[in-house]
Coordinates of C-alpha atoms in Angstrom, one line a residue:
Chain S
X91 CA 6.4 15.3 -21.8
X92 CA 8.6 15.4 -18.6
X93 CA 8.3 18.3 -16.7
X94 CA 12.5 18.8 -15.8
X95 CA 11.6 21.5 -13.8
X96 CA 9.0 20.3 -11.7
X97 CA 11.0 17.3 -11.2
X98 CA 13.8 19.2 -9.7
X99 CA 11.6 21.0 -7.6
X100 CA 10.3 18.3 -6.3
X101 CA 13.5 16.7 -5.1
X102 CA 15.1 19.8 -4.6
X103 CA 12.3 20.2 -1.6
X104 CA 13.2 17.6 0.6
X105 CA 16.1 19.0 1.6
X106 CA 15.8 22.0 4.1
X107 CA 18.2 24.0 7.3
X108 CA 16.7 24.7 10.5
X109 CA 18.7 26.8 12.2
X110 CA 19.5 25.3 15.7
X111 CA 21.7 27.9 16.9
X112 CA 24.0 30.5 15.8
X113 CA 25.9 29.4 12.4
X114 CA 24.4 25.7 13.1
X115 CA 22.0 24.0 11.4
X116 CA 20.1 20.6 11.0
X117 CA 20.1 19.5 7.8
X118 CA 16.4 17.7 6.5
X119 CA 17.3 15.6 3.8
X120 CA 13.7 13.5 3.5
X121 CA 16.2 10.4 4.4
X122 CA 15.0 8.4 7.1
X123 CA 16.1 5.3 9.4
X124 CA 14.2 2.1 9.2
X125 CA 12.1 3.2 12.4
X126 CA 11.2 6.9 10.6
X127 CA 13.9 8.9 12.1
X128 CA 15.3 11.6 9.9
X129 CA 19.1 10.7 9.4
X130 CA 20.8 13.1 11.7
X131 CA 23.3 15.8 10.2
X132 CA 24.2 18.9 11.4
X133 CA 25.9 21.6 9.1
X134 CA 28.4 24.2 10.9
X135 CA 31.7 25.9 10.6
X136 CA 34.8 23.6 11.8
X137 CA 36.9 26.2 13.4
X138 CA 39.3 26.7 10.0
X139 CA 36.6 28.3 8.1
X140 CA 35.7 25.0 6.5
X141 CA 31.6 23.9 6.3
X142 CA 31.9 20.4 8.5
X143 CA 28.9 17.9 8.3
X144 CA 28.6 16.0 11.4
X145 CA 26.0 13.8 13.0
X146 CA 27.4 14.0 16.0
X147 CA 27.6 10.3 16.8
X148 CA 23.7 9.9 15.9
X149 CA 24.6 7.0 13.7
X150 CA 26.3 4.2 16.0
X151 CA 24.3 5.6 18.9
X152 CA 21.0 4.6 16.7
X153 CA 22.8 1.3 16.1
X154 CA 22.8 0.7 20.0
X155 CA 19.1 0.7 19.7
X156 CA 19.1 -3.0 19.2
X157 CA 22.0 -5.6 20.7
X158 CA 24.6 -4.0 18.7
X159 CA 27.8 -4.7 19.2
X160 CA 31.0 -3.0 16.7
X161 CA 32.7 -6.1 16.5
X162 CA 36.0 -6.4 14.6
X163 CA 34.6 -7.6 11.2
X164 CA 31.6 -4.9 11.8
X165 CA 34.3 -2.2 12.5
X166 CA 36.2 -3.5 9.5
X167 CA 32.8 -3.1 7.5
X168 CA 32.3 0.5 9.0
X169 CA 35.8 1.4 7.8
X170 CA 35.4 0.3 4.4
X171 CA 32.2 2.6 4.1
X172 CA 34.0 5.8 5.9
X173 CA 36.6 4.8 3.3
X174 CA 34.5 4.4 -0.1
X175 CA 32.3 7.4 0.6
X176 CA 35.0 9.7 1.3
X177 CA 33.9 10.7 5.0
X178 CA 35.8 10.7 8.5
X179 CA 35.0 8.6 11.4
X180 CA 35.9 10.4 14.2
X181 CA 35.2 9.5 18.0
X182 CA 32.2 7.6 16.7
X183 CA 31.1 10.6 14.6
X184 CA 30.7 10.4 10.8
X185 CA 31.8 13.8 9.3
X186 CA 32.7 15.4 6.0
X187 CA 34.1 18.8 5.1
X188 CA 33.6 21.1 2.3
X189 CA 36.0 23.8 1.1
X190 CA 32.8 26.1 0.7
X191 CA 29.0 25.9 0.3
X192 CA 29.1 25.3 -3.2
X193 CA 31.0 22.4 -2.7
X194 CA 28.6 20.9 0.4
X195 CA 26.2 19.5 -1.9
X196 CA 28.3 16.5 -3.0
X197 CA 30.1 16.6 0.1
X198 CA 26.1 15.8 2.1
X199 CA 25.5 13.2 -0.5
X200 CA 28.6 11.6 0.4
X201 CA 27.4 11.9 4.1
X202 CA 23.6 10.6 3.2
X203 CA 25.1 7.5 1.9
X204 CA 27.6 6.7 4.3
X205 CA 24.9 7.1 7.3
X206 CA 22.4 4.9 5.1
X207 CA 24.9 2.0 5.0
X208 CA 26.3 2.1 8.1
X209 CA 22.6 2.2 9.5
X210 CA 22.0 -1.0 7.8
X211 CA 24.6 -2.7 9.5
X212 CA 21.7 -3.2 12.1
X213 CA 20.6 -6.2 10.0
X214 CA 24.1 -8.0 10.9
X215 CA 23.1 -7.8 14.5
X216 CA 23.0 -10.1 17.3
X217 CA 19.3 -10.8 17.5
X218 CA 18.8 -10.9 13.7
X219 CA 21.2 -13.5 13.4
X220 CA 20.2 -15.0 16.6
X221 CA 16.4 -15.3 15.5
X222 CA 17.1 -16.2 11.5
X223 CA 19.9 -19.3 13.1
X224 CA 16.7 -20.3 15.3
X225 CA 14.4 -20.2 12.2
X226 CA 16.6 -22.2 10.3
X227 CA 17.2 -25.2 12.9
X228 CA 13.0 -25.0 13.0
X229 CA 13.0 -24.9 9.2
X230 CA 15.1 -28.1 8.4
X231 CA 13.1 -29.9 11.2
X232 CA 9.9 -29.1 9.9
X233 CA 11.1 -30.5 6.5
X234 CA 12.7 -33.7 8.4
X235 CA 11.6 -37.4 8.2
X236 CA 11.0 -37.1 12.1
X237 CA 8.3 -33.6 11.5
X238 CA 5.1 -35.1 12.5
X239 CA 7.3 -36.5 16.2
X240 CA 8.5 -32.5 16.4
X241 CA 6.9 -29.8 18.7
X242 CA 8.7 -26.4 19.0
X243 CA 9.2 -24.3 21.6
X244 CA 7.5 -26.4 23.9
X245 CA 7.3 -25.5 27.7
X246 CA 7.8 -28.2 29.8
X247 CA 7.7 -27.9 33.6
X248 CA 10.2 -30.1 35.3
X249 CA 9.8 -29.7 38.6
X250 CA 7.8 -27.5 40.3
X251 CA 7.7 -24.1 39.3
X252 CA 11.0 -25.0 37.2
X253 CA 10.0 -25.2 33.2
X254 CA 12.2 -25.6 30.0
X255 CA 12.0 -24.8 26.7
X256 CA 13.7 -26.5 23.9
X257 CA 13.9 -25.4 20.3
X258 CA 12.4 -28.4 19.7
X259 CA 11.0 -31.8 21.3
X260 CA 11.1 -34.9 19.5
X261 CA 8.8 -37.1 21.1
X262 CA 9.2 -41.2 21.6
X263 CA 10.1 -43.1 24.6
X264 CA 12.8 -41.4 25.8
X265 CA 12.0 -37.8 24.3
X266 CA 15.0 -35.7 22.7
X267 CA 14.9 -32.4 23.6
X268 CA 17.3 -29.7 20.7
X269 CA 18.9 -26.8 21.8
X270 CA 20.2 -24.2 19.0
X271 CA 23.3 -22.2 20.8
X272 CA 24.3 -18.9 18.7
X273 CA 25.3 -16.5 20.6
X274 CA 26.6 -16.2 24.9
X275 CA 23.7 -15.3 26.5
X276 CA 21.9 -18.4 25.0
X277 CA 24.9 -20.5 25.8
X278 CA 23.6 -19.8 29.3
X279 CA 19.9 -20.4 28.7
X280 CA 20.5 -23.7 27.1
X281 CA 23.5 -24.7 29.8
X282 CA 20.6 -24.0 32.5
X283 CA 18.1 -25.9 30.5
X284 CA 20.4 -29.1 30.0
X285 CA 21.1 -29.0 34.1
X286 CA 17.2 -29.1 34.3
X287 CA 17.2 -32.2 32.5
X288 CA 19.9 -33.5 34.0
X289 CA 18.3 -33.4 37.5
X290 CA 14.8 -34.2 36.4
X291 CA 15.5 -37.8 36.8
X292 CA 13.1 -37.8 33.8
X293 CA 14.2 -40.1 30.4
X294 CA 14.9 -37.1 28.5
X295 CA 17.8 -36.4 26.0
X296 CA 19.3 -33.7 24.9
X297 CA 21.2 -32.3 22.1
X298 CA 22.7 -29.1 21.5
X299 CA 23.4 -27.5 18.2
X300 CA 26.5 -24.7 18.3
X301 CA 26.5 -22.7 15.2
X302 CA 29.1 -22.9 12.8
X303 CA 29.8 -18.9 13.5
X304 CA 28.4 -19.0 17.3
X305 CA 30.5 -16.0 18.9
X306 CA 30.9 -17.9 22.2
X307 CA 33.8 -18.7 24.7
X308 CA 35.4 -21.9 25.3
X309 CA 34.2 -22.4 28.6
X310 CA 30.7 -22.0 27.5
X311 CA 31.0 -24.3 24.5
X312 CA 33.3 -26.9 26.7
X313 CA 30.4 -27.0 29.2
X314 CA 27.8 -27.6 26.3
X315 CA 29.8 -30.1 25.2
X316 CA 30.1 -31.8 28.2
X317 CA 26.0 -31.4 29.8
X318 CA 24.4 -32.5 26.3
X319 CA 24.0 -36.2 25.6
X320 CA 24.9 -35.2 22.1
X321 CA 26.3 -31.8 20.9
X322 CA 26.2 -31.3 17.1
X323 CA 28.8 -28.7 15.7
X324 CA 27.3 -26.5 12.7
X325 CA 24.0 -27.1 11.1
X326 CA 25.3 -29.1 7.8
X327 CA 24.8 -32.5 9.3
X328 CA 22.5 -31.9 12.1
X329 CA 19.0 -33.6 11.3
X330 CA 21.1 -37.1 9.8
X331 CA 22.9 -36.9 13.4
X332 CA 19.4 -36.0 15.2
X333 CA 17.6 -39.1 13.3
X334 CA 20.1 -41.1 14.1
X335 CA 19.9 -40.4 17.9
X336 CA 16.6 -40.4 18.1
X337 CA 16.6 -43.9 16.7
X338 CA 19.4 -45.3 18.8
Chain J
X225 CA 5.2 -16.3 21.0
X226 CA 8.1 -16.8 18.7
X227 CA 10.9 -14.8 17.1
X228 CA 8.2 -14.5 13.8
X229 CA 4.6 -13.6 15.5
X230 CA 3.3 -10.2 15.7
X231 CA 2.3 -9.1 18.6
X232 CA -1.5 -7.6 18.5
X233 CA -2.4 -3.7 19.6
X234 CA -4.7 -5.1 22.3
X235 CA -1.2 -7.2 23.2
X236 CA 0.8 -4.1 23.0
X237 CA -1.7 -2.3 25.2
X238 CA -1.8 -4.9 28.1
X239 CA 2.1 -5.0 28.1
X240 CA 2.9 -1.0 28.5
X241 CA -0.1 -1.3 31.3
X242 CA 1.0 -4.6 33.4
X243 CA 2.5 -3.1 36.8
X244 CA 6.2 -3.3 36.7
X245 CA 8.6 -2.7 39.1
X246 CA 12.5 -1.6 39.5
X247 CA 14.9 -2.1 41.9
X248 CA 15.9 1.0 42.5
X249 CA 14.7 4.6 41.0
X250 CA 17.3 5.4 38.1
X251 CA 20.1 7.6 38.8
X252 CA 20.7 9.5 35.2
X253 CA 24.3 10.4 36.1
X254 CA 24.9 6.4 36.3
X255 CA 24.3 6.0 32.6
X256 CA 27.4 4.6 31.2
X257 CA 29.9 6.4 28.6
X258 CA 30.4 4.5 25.0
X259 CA 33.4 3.3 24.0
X260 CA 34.3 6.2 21.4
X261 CA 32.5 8.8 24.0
X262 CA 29.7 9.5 21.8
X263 CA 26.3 8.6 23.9
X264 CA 25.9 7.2 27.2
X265 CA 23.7 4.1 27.7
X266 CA 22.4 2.0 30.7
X267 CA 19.8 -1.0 30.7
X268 CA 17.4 -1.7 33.5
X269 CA 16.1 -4.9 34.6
X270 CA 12.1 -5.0 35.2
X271 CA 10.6 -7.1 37.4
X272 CA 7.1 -8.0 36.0
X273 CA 4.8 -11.0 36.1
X274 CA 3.9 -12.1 33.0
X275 CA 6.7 -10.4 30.8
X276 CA 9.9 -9.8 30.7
X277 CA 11.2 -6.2 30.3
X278 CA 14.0 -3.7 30.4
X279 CA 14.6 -0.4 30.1
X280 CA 17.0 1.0 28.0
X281 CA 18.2 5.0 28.4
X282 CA 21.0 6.4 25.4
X283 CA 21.7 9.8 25.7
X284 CA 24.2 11.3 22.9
X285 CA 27.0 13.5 24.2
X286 CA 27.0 16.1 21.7
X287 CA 23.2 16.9 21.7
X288 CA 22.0 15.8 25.3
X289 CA 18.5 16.5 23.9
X290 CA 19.3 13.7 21.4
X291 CA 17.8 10.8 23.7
X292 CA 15.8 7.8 24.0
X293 CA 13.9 6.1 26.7
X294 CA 12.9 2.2 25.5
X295 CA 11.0 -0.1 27.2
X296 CA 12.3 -3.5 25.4
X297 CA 9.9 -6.6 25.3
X298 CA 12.5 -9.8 25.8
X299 CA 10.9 -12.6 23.4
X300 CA 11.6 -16.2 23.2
X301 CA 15.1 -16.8 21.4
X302 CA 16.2 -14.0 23.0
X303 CA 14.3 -11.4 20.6
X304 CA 13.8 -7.8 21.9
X305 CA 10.8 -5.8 20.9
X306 CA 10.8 -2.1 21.4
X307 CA 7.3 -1.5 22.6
X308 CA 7.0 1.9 23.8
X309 CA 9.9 5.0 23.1
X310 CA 10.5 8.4 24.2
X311 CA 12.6 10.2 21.9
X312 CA 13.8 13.4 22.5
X313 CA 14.8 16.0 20.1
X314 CA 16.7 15.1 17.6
X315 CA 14.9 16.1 14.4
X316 CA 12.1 14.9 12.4
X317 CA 10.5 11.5 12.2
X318 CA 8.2 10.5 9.7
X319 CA 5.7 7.3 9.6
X320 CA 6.2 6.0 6.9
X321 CA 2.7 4.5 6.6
X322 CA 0.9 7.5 7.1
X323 CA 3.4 9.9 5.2
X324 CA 3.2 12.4 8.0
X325 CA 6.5 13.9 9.7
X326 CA 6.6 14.9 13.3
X327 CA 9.5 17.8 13.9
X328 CA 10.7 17.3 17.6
X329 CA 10.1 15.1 20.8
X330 CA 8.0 12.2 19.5
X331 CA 6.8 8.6 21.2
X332 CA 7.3 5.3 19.2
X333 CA 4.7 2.6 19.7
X334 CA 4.6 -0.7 18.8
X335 CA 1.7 -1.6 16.2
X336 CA 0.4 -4.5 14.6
X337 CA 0.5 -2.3 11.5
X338 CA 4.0 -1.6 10.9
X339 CA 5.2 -4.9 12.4
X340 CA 3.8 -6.7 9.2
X341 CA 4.0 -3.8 6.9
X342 CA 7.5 -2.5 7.9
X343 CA 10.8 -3.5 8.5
X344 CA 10.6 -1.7 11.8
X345 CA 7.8 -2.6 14.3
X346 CA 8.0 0.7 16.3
X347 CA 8.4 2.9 13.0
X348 CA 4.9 4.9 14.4
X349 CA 5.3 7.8 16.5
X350 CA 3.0 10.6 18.2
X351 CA 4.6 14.1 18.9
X352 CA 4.7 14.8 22.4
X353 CA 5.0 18.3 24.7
X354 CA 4.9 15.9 27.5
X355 CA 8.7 16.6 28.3
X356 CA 11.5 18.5 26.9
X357 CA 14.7 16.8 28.7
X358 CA 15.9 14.0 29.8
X359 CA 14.6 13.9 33.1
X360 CA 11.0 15.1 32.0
X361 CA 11.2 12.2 29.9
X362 CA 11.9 9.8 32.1
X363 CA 9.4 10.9 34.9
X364 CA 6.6 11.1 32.2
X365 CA 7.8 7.5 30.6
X366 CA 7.9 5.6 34.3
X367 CA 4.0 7.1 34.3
X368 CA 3.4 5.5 30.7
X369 CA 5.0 2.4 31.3
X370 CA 3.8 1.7 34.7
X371 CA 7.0 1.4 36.4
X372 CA 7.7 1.7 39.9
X373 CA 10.6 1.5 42.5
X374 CA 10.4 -2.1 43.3
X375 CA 10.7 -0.6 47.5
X376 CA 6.7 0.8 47.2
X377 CA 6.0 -2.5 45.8
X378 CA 3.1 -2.5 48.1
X379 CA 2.1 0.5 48.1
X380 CA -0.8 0.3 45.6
X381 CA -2.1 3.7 43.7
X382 CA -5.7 4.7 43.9
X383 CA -6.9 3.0 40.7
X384 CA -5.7 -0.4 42.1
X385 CA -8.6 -0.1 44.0
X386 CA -11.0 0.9 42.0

C-alpha cells in the first residue's frame, strides 16, 4: 500500500526559502547542475506587487564555466526554451512572475525546467564538440585498413626544442601526418604544426581534415588549404582519400 | 593524455602544487562585463612547466557574492579540465556521490571519482570559511594553487628550500 502522504512529504521537503534579505529569498528546490550546484532562483517582490522569480543571470553565467559561446543557433535554442516554458529572458536573466503565492508554484516549475534545459545546452559546447569530432577522426582510423601503420597523438620533435603533434601518424616511407580542424583556435594549432613540417626538411606529409560544421574563418581555412599537402573537407570520405594518399 | 583519460588524484595533486607563475598580479576591477551585463569574466594565462593553465574569475552582477575562481587544466585537443574552484556564495551544492549538501562558499576539486562516475569531473566540493568575497577568495586561491606574480619569479619561499 502507497503511502500518498508520505510521498508528498517527501517531495514536498526539497523545496525550502532562506531568507537572504528583507522580502528576498533563495529558493532550494533539491535541483542541481551537473557539477552539484543548486539551480539558482531567488523569490522577491517585482516592484508592481507581483512575486518575480529570477536567477539573476546564474544560468548563462554557469554556462561560461566551460568555452561557451551563445551563438546564433544556441540563442535561437535558448529562445525556444524561454518561449515553451512560459518564462522571460531578460538581460541574460531567466524570470517568471506570479500574480500571487498561490500561483508561484507552477510559476517555479516553469522556472526549474527552463534553467535545467538551458543548463544542458553546455553539452553543445565548443570543447564537447571539439573532443567528440577528435574521437571520431580516431575512431574511423582505428577501424581502417591502414590501423596497425596508425599512432595517435604522437609527439614528434622537429627541430630542437620545436615538437608536433598530429591527430594521427601514419607511418611508411614518407610518413603522413592527420590534422582534425574543428573549431579557430585549432585552426591555429594545426596551421603552426603544418609550418613545422613544412620547414623540417623531413619527408613528411600532411593532411588536414576541416569539419563539415568547423566554425572557422576563411582566412584560416584558405591557409589550411593551401599549407597541407592534402586537405580533406568533412569526414564522409576521409579514410578512402587518406588510403589513397598514403599509397600514392 | 587525451580528450578521454582521467586524470588520477595523485595527478590532480601534483598539478594544483607545480609552482606557477603570472604576469602580472590580477586587478579585479579589469574583469570584463558580459555581453547582456549579467557577470563579469576575465581569463589568465599561467606560465608553468609541465602544464598548461589558466585562470578563470566570473563574478555575477546581481549577487557579487555569486563568484568563481577556476584554475582550468588545457588538455590535448584543446580540452579544459577544471581542477581546483573557489565558489563563493551562491547557494547550496550537493555531491552527488556522497549525498551530502554544502550551504555556502564551497571548493570544487577534481577527483578520479566523479570523473568516471559523473558527468562532471569537479562535481566534489568542501565548504570553506577560508574567504567570504571576492578578493578573500582570490588571495586564498593564488595560496592553493601556487601561483605567483611572474616579477618574484626568483624569489623562492622558505619551503623551496627545505
Amino acid at each position: 500500500m502507497i503511502d500518498a502522504d508520505l510521498f508528498r512529504k517527501s517531495v514536498c521537503r526539497q523545496f525550502d526559502l532562506e531568507e537572504i534579505s528583507q522580502n528576498e529569498y533563495l529558493v532550494h528546490t533539491g535541483k542541481y547542475f551537473d557539477d552539484g550546484d543548486e539551480l539558482h532562483i531567488v523569490l522577491k517582490e517585482d516592484g508592481e506587487g507581483k512575486i518575480l522569480l529570477t536567477d539573476e543571470g546564474h544560468t548563462l553565467m554557469w554556462l561560461s564555466y566551460e568555452d561557451f559561446k551563445l551563438t546564433p543557433v544556441r540563442k535561437s535554442i535558448l529562445d525556444g526554451i524561454v518561449s515553451q516554458n512560459r518564462v522571460n529572458l531578460d538581460e541574460g536573466r531567466i524570470t517568471v512572475s506570479a500574480a500571487s503565492a498561490e500561483e508561484a508554484g507552477e510559476a517555479l516549475s516553469s522556472m526549474v525546467q527552463a534553467i535545467i534545459q538551458a543548463a544542458d545546452m553546455r553539452r553543445l559546447s565548443h570543447s564537447n564538440v571539439m573532443s567528440t569530432f577528435l574521437e571520431d577522426i580516431k575512431e574511423a582510423y582505428k577501424k581502417a585498413a591502414l590501423s596497425s601503420r596508425c599512432e595517435f597523438r604522437k609527439k614528434i620533435e622537429v627541430r630542437k626544442g620545436d615538437f608536433i603533434e598530429p591527430d594521427i601518424f601514419i607511418s611508411g616511407d614518407a610518413p603522413v601526418l592527420v590534422y582534425g580542424v574543428n573549431n579557430p583556435e585549432r585552426a591555429k594549432e594545426a596551421f603552426i604544426n603544418l609550418l613545422f613540417v613544412r620547414d623540417s626538411g623531413k619527408n613528411y606529409r600532411t593532411i588536414v581534415v576541416i569539419g563539415d560544421d568547423a566554425e572557422i574563418s576563411k582566412k584560416d581555412r584558405d591557409r589550411l588549404i593551401n599549407t597541407a599537402n592534402r586537405p580533406i573537407m568533412g569526414t564522409e570520405e576521409m579514410i578512402s582519400i587518406t588510403e589513397r594518399f598514403v599509397e600514392a | 593524455m587525451d580528450s578521454v583519460t582521467v586524470i588520477s588524484d595523485s595527478e590532480v595533486e601534483r598539478m594544483i602544487s607545480a609552482p606557477k607563475f603570472i604576469e602580472r598580479a590580477i586587478d579585479l576591477s579589469q574583469l570584463q562585463l558580459s555581453e547582456d551585463g549579467r557577470f563579469r569574466l576575465k581569463r589568465y594565462k599561467l606560465e608553468c612547466g609541465e602544464y598548461g593553465f589558466f585562470v578563470m574569475i566570473r563574478q555575477n552582477t546581481d549577487r557579487p557574492d555569486n563568484f568563481s575562481i577556476i584554475l582550468v587544466y588545457e588538455g590535448r585537443g584543446r580540452r579544459e579540465v577544471p581542477v581546483l574552484r573557489f565558489n563563493g556564495n551562491h547557494g547550496r551544492h550537493k555531491n552527488r556521490i556522497e549525498g551530502e549538501t554544502i550551504d555556502g562558499p564551497h571548493i570544487h576539486k577534481l577527483t578520479e571519482r566523479y570523473q568516471m562516475e559523473t558527468t562532471h569531473p569537479d562535481g566534489y566540493a568542501v565548504a570553506t570559511s577560508g574567504y567570504a568575497d571576492l578578493k578573500g577568495a582570490l588571495d586564498a586561491f593564488m595560496k592553493a594553487a601556487h601561483i605567483r606574480v611572474k616579477s618574484n619569479k626568483h624569489n623562492r619561499t622558505l619551503e623551496e628550500f627545505e
